Short mmCIF file of C-alpha atoms in Angstrom, two decimals:
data_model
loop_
_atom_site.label_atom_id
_atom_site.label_comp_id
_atom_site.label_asym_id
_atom_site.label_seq_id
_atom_site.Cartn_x
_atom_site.Cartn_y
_atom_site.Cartn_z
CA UNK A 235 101.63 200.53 -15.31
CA UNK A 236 104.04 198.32 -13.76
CA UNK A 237 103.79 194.84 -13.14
CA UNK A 238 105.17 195.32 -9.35
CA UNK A 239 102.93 197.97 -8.55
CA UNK A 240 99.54 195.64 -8.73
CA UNK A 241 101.20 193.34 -6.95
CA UNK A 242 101.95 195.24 -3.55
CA UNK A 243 98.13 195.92 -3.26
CA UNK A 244 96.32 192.38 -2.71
CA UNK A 245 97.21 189.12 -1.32
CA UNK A 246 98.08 186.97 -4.38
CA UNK A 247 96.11 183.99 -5.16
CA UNK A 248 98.28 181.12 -6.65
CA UNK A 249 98.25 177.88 -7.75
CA UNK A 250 100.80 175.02 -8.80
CA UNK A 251 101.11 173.80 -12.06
CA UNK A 252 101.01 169.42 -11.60
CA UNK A 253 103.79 167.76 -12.81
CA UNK A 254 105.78 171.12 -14.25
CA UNK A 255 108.01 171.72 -11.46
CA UNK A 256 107.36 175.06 -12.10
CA UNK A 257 106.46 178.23 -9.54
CA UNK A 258 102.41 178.97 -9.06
CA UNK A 259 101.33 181.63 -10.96
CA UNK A 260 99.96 184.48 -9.28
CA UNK A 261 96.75 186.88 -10.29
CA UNK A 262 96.51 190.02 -9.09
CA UNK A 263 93.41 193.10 -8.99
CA UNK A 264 93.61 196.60 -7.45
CA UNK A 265 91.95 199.93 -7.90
CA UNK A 266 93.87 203.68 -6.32
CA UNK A 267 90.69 203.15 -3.87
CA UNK A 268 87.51 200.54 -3.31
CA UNK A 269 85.07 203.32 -2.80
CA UNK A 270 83.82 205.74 -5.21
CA UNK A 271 80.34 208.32 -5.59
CA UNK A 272 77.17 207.09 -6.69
CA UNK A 273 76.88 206.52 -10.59
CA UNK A 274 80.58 207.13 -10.65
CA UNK A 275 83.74 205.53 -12.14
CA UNK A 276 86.86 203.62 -10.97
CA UNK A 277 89.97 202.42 -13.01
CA UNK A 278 90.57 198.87 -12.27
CA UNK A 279 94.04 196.86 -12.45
CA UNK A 280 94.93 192.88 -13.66
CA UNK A 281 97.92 191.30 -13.89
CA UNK A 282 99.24 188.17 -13.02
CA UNK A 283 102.92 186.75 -13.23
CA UNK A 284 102.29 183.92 -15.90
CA UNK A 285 104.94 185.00 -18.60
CA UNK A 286 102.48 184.15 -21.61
CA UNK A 287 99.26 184.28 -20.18
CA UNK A 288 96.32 182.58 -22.63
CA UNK A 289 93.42 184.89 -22.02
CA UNK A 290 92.42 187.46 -18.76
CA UNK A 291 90.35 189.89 -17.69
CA UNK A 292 87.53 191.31 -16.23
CA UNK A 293 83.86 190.05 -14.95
CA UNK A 294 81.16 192.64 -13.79
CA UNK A 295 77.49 192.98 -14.59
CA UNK A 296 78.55 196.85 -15.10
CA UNK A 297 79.29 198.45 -18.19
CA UNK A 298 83.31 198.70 -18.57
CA UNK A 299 86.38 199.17 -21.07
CA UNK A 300 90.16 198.80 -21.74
CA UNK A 301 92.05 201.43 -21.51
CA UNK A 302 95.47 199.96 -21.36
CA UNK A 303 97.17 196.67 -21.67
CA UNK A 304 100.54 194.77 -22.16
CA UNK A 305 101.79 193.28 -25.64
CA UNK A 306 101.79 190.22 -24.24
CA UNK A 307 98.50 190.38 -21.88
CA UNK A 308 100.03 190.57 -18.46
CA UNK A 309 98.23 193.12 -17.52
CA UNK A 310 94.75 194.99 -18.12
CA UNK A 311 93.41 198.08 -16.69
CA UNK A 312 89.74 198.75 -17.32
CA UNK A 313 87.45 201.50 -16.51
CA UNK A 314 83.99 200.74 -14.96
CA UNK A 315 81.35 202.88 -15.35
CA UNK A 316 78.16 203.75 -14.09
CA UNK A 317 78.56 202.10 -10.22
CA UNK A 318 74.93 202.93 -8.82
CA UNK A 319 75.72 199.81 -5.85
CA UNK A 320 78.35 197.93 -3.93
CA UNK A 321 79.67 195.62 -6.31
CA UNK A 322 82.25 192.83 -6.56
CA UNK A 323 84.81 192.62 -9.28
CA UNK A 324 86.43 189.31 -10.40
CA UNK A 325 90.18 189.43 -12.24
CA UNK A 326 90.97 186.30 -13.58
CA UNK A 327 93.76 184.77 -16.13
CA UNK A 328 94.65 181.60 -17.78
CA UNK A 329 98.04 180.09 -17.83
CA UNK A 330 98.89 176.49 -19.42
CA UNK A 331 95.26 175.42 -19.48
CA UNK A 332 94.41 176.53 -15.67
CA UNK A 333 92.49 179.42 -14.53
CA UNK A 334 92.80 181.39 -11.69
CA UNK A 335 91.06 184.55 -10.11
CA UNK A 336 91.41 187.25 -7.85
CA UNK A 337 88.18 189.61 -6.79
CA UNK A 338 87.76 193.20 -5.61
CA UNK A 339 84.90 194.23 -3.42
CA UNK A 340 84.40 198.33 -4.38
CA UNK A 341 81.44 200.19 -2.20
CA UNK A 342 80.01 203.61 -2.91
CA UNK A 343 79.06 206.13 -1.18
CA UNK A 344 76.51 209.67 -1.01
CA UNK A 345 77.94 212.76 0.41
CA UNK A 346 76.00 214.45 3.14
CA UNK A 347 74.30 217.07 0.95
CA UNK A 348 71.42 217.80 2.71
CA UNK A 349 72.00 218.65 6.39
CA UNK A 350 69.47 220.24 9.17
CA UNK A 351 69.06 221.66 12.32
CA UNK A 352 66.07 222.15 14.17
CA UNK A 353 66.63 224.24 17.61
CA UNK A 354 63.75 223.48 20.38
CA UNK A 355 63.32 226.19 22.00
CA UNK A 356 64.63 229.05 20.42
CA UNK A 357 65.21 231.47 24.25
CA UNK A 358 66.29 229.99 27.64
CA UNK A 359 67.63 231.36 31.13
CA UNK A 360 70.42 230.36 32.04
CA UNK A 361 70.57 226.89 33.52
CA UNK A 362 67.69 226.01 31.35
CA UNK A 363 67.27 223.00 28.58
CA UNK A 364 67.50 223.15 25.19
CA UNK A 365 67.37 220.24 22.58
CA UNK A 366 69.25 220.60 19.43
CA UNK A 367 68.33 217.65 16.61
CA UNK A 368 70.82 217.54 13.76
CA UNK A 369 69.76 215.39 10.24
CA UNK A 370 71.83 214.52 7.36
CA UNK A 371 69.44 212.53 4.83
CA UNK A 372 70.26 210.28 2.04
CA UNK A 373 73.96 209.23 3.40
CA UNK A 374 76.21 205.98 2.51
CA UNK A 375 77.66 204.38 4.05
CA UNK A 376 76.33 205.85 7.88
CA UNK A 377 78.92 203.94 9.92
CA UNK A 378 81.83 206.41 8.10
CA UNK A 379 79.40 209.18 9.32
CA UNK A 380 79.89 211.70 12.54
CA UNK A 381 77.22 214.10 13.17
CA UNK A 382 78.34 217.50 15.52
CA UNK A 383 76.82 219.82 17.51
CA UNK A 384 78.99 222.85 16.73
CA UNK A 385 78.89 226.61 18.68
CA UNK A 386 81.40 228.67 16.84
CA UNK A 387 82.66 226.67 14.52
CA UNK A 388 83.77 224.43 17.57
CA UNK A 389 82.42 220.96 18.54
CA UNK A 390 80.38 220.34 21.32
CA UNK A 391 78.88 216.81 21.11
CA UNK A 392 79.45 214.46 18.09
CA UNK A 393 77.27 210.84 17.64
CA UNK A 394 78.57 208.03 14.98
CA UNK A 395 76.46 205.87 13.44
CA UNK A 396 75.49 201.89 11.68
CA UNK A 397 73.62 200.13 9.98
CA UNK A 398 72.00 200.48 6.52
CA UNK A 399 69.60 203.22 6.74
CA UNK A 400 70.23 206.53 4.91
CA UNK A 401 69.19 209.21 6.78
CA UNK A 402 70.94 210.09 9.95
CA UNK A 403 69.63 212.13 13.27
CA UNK A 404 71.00 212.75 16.62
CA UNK A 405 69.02 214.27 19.52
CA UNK A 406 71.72 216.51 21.70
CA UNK A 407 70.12 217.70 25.01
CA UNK A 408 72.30 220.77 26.43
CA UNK A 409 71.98 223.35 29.51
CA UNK A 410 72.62 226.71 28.92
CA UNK A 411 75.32 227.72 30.65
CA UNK A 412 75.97 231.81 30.09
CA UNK A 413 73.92 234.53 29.49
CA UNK A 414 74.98 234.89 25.67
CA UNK A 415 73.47 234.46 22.09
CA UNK A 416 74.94 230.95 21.30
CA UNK A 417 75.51 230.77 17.26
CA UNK A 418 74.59 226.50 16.95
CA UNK A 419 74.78 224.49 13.61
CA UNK A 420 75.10 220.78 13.04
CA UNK A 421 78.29 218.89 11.19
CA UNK A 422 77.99 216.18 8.83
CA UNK A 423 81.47 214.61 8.64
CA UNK A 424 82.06 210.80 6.07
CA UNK A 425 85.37 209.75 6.58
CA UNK A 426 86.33 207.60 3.74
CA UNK A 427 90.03 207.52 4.51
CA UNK A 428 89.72 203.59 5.31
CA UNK A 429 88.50 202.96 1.60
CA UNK A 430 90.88 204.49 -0.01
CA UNK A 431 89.19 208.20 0.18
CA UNK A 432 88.83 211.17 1.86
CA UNK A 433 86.79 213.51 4.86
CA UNK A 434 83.76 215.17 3.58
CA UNK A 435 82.15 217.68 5.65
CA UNK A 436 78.49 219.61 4.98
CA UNK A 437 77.47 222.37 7.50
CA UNK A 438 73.83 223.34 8.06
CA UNK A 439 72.52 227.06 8.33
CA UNK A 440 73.16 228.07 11.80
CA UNK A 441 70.54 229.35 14.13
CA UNK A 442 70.66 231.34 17.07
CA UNK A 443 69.83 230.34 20.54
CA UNK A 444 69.37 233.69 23.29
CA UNK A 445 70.10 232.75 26.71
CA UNK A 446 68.97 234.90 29.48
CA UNK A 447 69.31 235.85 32.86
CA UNK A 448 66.65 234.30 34.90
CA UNK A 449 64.67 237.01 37.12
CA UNK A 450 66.03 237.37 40.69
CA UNK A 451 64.54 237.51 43.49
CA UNK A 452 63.51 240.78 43.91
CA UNK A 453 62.14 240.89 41.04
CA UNK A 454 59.80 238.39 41.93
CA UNK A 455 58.74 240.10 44.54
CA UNK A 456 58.05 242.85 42.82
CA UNK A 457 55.88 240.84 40.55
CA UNK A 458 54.07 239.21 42.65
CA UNK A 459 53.51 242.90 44.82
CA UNK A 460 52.49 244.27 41.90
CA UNK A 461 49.50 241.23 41.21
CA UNK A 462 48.21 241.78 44.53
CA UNK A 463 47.94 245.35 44.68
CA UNK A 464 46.26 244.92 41.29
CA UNK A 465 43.89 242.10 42.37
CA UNK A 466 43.21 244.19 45.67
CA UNK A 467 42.47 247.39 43.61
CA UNK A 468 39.86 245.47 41.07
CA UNK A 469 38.38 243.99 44.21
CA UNK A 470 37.58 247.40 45.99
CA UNK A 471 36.31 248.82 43.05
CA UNK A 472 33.90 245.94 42.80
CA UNK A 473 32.28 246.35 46.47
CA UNK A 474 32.51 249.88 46.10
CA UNK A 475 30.77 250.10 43.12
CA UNK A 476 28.01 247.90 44.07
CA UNK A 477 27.64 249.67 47.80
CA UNK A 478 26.75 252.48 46.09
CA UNK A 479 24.56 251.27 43.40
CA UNK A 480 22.41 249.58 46.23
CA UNK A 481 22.62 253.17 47.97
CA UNK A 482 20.70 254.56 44.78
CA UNK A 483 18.42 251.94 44.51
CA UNK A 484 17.73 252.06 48.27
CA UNK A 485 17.13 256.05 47.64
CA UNK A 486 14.44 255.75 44.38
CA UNK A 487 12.33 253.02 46.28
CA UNK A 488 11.37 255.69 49.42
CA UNK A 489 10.42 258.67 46.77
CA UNK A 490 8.52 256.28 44.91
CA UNK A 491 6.67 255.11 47.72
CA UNK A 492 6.06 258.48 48.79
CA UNK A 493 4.55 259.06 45.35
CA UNK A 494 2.00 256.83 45.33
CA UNK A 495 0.53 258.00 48.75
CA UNK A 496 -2.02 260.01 47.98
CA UNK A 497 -1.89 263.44 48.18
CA UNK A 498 -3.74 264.05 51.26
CA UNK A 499 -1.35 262.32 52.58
CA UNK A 500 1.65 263.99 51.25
CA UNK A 501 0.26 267.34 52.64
CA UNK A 502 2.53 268.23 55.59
CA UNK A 503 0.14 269.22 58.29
CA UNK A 504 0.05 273.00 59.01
#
């Protein structure tokens, strides 16, 4: 590991030495990137440009180790382990009885592994509303996070995000435009590029919205033809059916009258 290369990657902090005459001395920490998974590991540079430095190294509250180092102690690389939190790392040497230091903040991060979509409802006409509500849960950190609404595999609507919560949703209200099956899932993208890392991307199961023609007007018509003749035929059979039962009823009440005459009575006269 050279000495020039853990230089170009942090301003130096410095210091002159009183009364030597002589240049500061610089210290130096860097890391390939300052970002790295949950419960992971990162390799960790120091060096500084004291020619015989007395001691340097490394402070953290994390478990670490040496992995390599110059004869003459110029320059350490460690390798921390175990980073469950955002954490800051302090590099520090002594040269000719004075101490200097240099820290490194290093973040971590939780891939979207978990992402949802819940479709609300499920069939529209066209021109209707439809809400589609994408989730990615237990992501760090969210403001490196891009939710989409994707048809196809292309994007329709994307929402970024802040803050320190985990879980992410966005609510996209859309209008169905054709009369087609539209094949929707949701995007989880954490960019990680500005820490020194890279794009990943989780896709939910998709689901499948039907859009349909709405009914035209004749149709309607139709429809509503069809109720009335329906209500108008129940209705008919209703007074129909009771004229007639009153007709019966009218009927029995003269013959039983004319039964209880008595039969004198009844006798037709000759």
């Amino acid at each position: 590991i050279s000495e020039g290369r853990h230089r170009r990657h942090l301003l130096p902090g410095a210091f002159a030495l009183p009364g030597s005459g002589e240049q500061a001395f610089e210290v130096h920490v860097s890391s390939e990137k300052q970002i790295v998974e949950v419960a992971g590991s990162l390799k960790v540079n120091c060096s500084t440009s004291c020619e015989n430095p007395q001691v340097g190294g490394l402070e953290t509250t994390l478990s670490k180790k040496v992995l390599e180092e110059h004869p003459q102690g110029k320059w350490k690389q460690f390798l921390v382990l175990n980073v469950s939190q955002d954490t800051r790392l302090l590099c520090h040497f002594t040269c000719a009885e004075k101490q200097h230091s240099e820290h490194l903040n290093v973040r971590v991060y939780k891939p979207p592994t978990q992402v949802t979509l819940k479709l609300q409802p499920s069939q529209v006409s066209v021109g209707g509303a439809f809400t589609v509500e994408c989730t990615a849960e237990a992501v760090k950190p969210l403001e490196s996070l891009t939710l989409s609404l994707l048809h196809n595999g292309e994007i329709l609507q994307n929402q970024t995000f802040g803050g320190a919560e985990s879980n992410a949703t966005a609510i996209f209200n859309r209008t169905a435009r054709t009369n087609d099956c539209l094949n929707l899932s949701c995007q989880a993208e954490l960019d990680l590029r500005p820490h020194g890392g890279h794009i990943i991307r989780n896709t939910s199961k998709c689901q499948i919205l039907k859009v349909i023609e709405p009914p035209t007007v004749w149709l309607i018509i139709i429809i509503v033809m069809s109720t009335l003749l329906f209500v108008t035929s129940v209705l008919l059979c209703f007074i129909l059916g009771h004229h007639w039962n009153r007709k019966r009823t009218g009927t029995y009440g003269v013959l039983a009258a004319w039964m209880r005459l008595p039969r004198a009575f009844r006798q037709r006269p000759g």
